[in-house]
N, CA, C and O of each residue as an XYZ file, in Angstrom:
504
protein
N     -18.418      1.248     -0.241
C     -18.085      2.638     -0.373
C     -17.421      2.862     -1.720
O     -16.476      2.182     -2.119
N     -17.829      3.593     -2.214
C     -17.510      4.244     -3.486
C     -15.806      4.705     -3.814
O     -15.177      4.853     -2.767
N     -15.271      4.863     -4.649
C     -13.383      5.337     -4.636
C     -13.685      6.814     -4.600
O     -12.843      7.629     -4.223
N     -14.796      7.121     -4.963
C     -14.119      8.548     -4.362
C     -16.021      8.910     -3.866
O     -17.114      8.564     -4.313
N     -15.447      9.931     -2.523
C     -16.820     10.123     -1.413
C     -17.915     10.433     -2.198
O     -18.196     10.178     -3.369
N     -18.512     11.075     -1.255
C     -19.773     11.694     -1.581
C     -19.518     12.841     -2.115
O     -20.115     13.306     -3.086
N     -18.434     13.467     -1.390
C     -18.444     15.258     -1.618
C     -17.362     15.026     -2.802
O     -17.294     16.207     -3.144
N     -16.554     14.427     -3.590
C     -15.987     14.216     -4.649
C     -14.567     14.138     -4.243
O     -13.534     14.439     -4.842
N     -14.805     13.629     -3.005
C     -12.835     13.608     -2.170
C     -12.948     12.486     -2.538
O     -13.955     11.778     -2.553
N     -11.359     12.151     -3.024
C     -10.628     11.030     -3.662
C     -10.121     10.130     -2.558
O      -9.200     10.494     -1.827
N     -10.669      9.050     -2.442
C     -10.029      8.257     -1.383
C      -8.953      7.404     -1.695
O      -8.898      6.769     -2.748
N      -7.973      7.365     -0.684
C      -6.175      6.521     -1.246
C      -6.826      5.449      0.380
O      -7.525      5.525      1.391
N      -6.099      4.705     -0.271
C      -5.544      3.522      0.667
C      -4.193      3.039      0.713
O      -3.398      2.744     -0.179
N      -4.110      3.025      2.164
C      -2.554      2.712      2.375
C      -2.772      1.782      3.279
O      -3.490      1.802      4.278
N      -1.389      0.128      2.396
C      -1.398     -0.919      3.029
C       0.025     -0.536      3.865
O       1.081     -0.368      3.255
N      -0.078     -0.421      5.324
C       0.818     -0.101      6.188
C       0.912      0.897      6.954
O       0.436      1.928      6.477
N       1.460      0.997      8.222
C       0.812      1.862      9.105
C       2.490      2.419      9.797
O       2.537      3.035     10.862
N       3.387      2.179      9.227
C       4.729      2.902      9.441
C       4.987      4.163      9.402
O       4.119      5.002      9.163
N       5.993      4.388      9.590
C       6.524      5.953      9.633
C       6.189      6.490      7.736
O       5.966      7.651      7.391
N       6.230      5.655      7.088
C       6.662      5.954      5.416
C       4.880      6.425      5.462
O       4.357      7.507      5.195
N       4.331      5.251      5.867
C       2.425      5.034      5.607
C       1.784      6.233      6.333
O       0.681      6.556      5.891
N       2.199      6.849      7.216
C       1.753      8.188      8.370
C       2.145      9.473      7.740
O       1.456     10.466      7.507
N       3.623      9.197      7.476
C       4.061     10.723      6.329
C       3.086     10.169      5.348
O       2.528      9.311      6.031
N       2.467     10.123      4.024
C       2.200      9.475      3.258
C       0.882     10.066      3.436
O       0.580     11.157      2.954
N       0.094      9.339      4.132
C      -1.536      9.524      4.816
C      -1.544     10.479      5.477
O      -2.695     10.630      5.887
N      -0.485     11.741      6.065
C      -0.809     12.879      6.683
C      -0.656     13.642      5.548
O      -1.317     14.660      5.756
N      -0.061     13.717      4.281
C       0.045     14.675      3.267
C      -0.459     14.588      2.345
O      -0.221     15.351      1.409
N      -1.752     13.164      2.258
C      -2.632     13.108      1.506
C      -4.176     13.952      2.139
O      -5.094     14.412      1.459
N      -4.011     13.934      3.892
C      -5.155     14.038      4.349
C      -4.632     15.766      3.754
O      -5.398     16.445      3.070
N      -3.889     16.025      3.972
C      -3.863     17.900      3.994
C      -4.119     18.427      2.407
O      -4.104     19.615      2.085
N      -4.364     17.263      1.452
C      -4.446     17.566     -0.074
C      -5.880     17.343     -0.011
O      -6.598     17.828     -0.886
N      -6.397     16.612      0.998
C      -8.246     16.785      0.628
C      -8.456     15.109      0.503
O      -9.532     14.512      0.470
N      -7.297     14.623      0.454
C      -8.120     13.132      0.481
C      -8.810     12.504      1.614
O      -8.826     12.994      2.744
N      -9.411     11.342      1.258
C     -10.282     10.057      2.560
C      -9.160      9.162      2.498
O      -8.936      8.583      1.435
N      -8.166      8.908      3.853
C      -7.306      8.132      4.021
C      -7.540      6.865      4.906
O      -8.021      7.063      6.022
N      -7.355      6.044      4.664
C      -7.556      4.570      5.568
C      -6.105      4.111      5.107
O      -5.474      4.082      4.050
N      -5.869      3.716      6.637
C      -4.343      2.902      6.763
C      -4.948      1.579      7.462
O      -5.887      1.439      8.246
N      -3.809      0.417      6.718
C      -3.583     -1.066      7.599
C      -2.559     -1.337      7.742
O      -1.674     -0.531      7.456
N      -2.261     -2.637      8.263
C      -1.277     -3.676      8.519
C      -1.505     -4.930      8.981
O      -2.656     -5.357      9.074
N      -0.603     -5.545      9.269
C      -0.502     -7.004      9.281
C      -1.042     -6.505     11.336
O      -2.116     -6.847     11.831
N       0.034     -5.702     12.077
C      -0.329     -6.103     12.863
C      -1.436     -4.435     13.701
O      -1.300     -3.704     14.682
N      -2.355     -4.563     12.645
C      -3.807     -3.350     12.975
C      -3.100     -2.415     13.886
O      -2.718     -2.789     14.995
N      -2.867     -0.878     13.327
C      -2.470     -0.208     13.261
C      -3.506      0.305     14.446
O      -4.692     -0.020     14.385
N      -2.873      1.324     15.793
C      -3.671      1.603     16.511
C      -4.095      2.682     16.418
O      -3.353      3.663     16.475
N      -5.951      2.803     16.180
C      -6.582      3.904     16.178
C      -6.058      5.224     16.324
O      -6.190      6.029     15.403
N      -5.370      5.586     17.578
C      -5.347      6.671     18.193
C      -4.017      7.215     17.083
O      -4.104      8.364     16.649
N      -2.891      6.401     16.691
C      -1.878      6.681     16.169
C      -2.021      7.100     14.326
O      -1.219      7.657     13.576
N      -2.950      6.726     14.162
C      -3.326      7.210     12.557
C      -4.863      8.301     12.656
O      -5.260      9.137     11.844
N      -5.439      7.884     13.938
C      -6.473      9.269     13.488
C      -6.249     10.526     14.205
O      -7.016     11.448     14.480
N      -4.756     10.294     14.484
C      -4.654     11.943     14.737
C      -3.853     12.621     13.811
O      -3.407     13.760     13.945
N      -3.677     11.773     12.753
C      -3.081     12.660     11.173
C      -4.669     12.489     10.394
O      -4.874     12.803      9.221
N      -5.267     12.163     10.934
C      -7.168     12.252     10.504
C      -7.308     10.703      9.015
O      -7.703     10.788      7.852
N      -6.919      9.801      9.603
C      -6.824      9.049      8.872
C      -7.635      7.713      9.617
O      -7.503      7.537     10.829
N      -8.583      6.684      8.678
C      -9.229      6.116      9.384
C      -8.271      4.299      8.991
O      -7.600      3.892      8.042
N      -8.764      3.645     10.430
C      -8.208      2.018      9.919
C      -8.765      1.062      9.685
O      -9.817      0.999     10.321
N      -8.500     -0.155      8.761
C      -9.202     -1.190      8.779
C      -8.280     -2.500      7.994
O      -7.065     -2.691      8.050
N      -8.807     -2.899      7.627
C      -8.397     -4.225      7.388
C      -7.853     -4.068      6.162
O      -8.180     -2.970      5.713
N      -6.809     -5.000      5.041
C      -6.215     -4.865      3.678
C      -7.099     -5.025      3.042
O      -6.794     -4.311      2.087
N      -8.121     -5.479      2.783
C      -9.705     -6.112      2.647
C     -10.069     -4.603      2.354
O     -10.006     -4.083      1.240
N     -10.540     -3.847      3.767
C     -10.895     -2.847      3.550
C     -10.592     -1.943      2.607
O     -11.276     -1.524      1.674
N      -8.800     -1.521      3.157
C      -7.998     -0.799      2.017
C      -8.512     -0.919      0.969
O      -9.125      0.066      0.558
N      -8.484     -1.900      0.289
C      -8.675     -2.262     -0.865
C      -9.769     -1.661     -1.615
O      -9.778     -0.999     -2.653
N     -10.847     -2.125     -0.697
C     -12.114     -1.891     -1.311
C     -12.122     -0.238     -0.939
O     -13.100      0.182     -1.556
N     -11.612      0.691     -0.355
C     -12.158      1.827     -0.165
C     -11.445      3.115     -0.857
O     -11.847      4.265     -1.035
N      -9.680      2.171     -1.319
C      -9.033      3.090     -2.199
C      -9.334      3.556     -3.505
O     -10.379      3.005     -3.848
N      -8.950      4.245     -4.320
C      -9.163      4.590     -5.672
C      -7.639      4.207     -5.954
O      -7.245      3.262     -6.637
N      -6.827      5.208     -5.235
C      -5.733      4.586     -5.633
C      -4.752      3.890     -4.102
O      -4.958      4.426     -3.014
N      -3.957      2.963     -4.182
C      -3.172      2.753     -3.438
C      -1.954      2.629     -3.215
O      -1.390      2.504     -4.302
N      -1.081      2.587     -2.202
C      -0.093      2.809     -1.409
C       0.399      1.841     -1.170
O      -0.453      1.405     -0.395
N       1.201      1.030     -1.213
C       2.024     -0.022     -0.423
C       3.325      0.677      0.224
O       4.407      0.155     -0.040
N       3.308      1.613      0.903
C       4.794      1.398      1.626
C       5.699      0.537      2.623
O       6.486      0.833      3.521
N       5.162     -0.864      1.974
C       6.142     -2.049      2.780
C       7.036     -2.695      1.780
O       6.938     -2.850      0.563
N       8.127     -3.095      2.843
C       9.403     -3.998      1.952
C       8.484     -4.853      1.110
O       7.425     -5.440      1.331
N       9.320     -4.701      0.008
C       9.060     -5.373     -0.918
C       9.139     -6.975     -0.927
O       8.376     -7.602     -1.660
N       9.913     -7.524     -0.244
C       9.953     -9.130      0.076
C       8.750     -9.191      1.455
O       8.824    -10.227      2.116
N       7.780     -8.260      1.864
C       6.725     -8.672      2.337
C       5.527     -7.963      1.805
O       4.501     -7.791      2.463
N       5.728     -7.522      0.463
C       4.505     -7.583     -0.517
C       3.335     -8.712     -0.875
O       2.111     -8.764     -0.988
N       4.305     -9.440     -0.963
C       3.598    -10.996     -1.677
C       2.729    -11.594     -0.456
O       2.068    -12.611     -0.668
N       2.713    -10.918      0.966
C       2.504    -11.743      1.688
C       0.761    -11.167      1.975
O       0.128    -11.631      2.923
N       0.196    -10.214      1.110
C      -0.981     -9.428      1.134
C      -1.590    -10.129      0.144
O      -1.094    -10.892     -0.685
N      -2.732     -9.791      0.317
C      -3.443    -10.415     -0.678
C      -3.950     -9.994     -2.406
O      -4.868     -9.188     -2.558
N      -3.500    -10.401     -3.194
C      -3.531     -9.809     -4.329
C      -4.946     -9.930     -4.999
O      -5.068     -9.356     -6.082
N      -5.768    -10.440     -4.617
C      -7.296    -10.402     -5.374
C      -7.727     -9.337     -4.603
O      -8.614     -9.799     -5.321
N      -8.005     -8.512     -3.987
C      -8.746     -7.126     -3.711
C      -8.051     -6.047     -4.663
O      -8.290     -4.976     -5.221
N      -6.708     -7.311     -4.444
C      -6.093     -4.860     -5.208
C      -5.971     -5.362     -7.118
O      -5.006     -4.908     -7.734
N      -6.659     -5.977     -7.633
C      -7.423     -6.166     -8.814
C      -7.770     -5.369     -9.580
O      -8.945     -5.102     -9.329
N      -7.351     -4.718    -10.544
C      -7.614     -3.487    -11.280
C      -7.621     -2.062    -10.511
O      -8.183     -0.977    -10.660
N      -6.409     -2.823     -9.328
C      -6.389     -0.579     -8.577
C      -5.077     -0.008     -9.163
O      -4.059     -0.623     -9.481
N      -5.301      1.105     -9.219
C      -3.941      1.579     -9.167
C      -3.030      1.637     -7.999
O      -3.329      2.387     -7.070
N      -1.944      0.919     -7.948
C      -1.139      1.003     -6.938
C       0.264      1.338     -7.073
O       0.940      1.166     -8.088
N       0.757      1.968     -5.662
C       2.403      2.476     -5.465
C       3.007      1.905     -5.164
O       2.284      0.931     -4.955
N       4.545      1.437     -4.736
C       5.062      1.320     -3.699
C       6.158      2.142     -3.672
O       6.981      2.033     -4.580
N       6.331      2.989     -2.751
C       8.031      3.707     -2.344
C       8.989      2.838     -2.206
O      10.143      3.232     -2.039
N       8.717      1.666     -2.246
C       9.793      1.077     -1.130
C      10.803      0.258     -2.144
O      10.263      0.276     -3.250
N      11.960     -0.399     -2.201
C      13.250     -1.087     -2.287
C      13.135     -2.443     -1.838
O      12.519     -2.814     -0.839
N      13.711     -3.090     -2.571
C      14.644     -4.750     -1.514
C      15.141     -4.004     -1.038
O      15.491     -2.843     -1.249
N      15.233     -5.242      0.233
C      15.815     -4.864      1.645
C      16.726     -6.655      2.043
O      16.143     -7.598      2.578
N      18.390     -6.667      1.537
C      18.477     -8.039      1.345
C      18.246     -8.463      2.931
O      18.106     -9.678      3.065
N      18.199     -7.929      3.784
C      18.239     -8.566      5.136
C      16.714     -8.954      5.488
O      16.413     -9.086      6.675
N      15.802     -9.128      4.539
C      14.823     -9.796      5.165
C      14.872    -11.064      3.590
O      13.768    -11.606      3.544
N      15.459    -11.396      2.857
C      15.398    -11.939      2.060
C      15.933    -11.786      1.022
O      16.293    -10.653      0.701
N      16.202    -13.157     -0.032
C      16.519    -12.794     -1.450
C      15.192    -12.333     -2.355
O      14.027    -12.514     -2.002
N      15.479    -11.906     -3.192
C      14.245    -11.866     -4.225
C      15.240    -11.911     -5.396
O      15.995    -10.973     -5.651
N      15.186    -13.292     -6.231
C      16.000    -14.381     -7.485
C      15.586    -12.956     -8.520
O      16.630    -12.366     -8.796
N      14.550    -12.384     -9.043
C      14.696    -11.679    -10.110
C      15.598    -10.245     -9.813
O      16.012     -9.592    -10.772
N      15.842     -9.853     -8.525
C      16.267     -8.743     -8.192
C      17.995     -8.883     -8.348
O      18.817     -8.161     -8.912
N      18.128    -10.176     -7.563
C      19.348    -10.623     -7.487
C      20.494    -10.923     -8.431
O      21.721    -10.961     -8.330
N      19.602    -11.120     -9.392
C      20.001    -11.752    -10.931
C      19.788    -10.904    -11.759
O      19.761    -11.322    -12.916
N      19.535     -9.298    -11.532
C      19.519     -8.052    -12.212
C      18.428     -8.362    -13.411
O      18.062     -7.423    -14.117
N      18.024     -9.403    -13.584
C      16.714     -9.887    -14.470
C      15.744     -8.669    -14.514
O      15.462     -8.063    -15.547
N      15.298     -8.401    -13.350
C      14.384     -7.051    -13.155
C      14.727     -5.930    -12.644
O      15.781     -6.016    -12.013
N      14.163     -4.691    -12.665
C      14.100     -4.281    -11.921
C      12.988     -3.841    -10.465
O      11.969     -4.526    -10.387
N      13.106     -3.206     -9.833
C      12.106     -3.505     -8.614
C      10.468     -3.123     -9.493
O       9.614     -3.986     -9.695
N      10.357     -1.898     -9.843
C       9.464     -1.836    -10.775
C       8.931     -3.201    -11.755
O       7.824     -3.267    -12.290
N       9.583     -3.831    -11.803
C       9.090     -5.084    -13.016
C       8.742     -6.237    -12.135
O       7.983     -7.084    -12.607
N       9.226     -6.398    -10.822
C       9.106     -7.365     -9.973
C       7.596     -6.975     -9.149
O       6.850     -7.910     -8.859
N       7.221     -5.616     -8.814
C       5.778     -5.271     -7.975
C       4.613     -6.276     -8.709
O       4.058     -7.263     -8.225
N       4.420     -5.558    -10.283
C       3.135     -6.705    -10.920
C       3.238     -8.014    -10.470
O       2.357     -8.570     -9.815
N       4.539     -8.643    -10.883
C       4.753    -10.217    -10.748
C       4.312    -10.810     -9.044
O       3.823    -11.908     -8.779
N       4.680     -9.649     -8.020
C       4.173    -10.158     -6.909
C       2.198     -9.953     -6.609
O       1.528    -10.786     -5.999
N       1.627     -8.625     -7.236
C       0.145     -8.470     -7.159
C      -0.646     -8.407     -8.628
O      -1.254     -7.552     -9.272
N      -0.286     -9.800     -8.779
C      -0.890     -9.233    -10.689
C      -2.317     -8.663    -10.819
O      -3.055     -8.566     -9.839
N      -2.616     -8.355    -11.841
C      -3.756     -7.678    -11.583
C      -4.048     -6.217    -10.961
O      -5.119     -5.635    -11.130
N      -3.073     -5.749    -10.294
C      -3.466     -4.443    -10.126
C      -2.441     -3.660    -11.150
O      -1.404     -4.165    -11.581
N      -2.962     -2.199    -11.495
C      -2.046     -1.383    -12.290
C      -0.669     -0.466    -11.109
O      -0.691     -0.044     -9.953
N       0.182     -0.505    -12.012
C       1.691     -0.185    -11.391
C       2.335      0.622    -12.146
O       3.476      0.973    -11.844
């Protein structure tokens, strides 16, 4: 599938199917976009296509966004796969969160969260 449809709607992909990923994918669907949401643990049908949003795999995401979405903690970024999202444009809303982990460049004011996203999915634009 093409990044953006047939009828010239822009398709986003969003890796995550949370409260952040549902606001997110319901106010993209009302701007005219093709929304597909995932997650680690497959987001249930009924709960994302009634903000009219379709699901599938990070795989999928990937391949069906133009641009994408990560609204997950950032210390479980790294845990997706970074060869699909390969030259996409991607977001993330999200922050460290120290209670699921350290992250050494965050910690050590070395980076900031912005400078740390590439280093976890290189290859995609940020």
């Amino acid at each position: 599938m093409n990044a953006i449809g047939t009828e010239g709607t822009k398709m986003t992909g969003i890796i995550g199917a949370g409260r952040m990923a549902q606001a997110v994918g319901s106010i993209a669907v009302k701007a005219g976009h093709q929304v597909m949401l995932s997650n680690s643990r497959r987001p249930k049908r009924s709960g994302v296509s009634a903000i009219g949003c379709e699901v599938g795999t990070v795989d999928d995401v990937a391949a069906f966004g133009e641009m994408l979405i990560a609204p997950i903690h950032l210390q479980l970024l790294s845990a997706n796969p970074a060869t699909p999202l390969k030259k996409k444009a991607a977001l993330n809303p999200q922050n460290s969160f120290p209670h699921l982990g350290p992250v050494p460049e965050l910690d050590s004011v070395e980076f900031a969260t912005a400078k740390v996203l590439p280093r976890l999915l290189p290859g995609s634009k940020w």
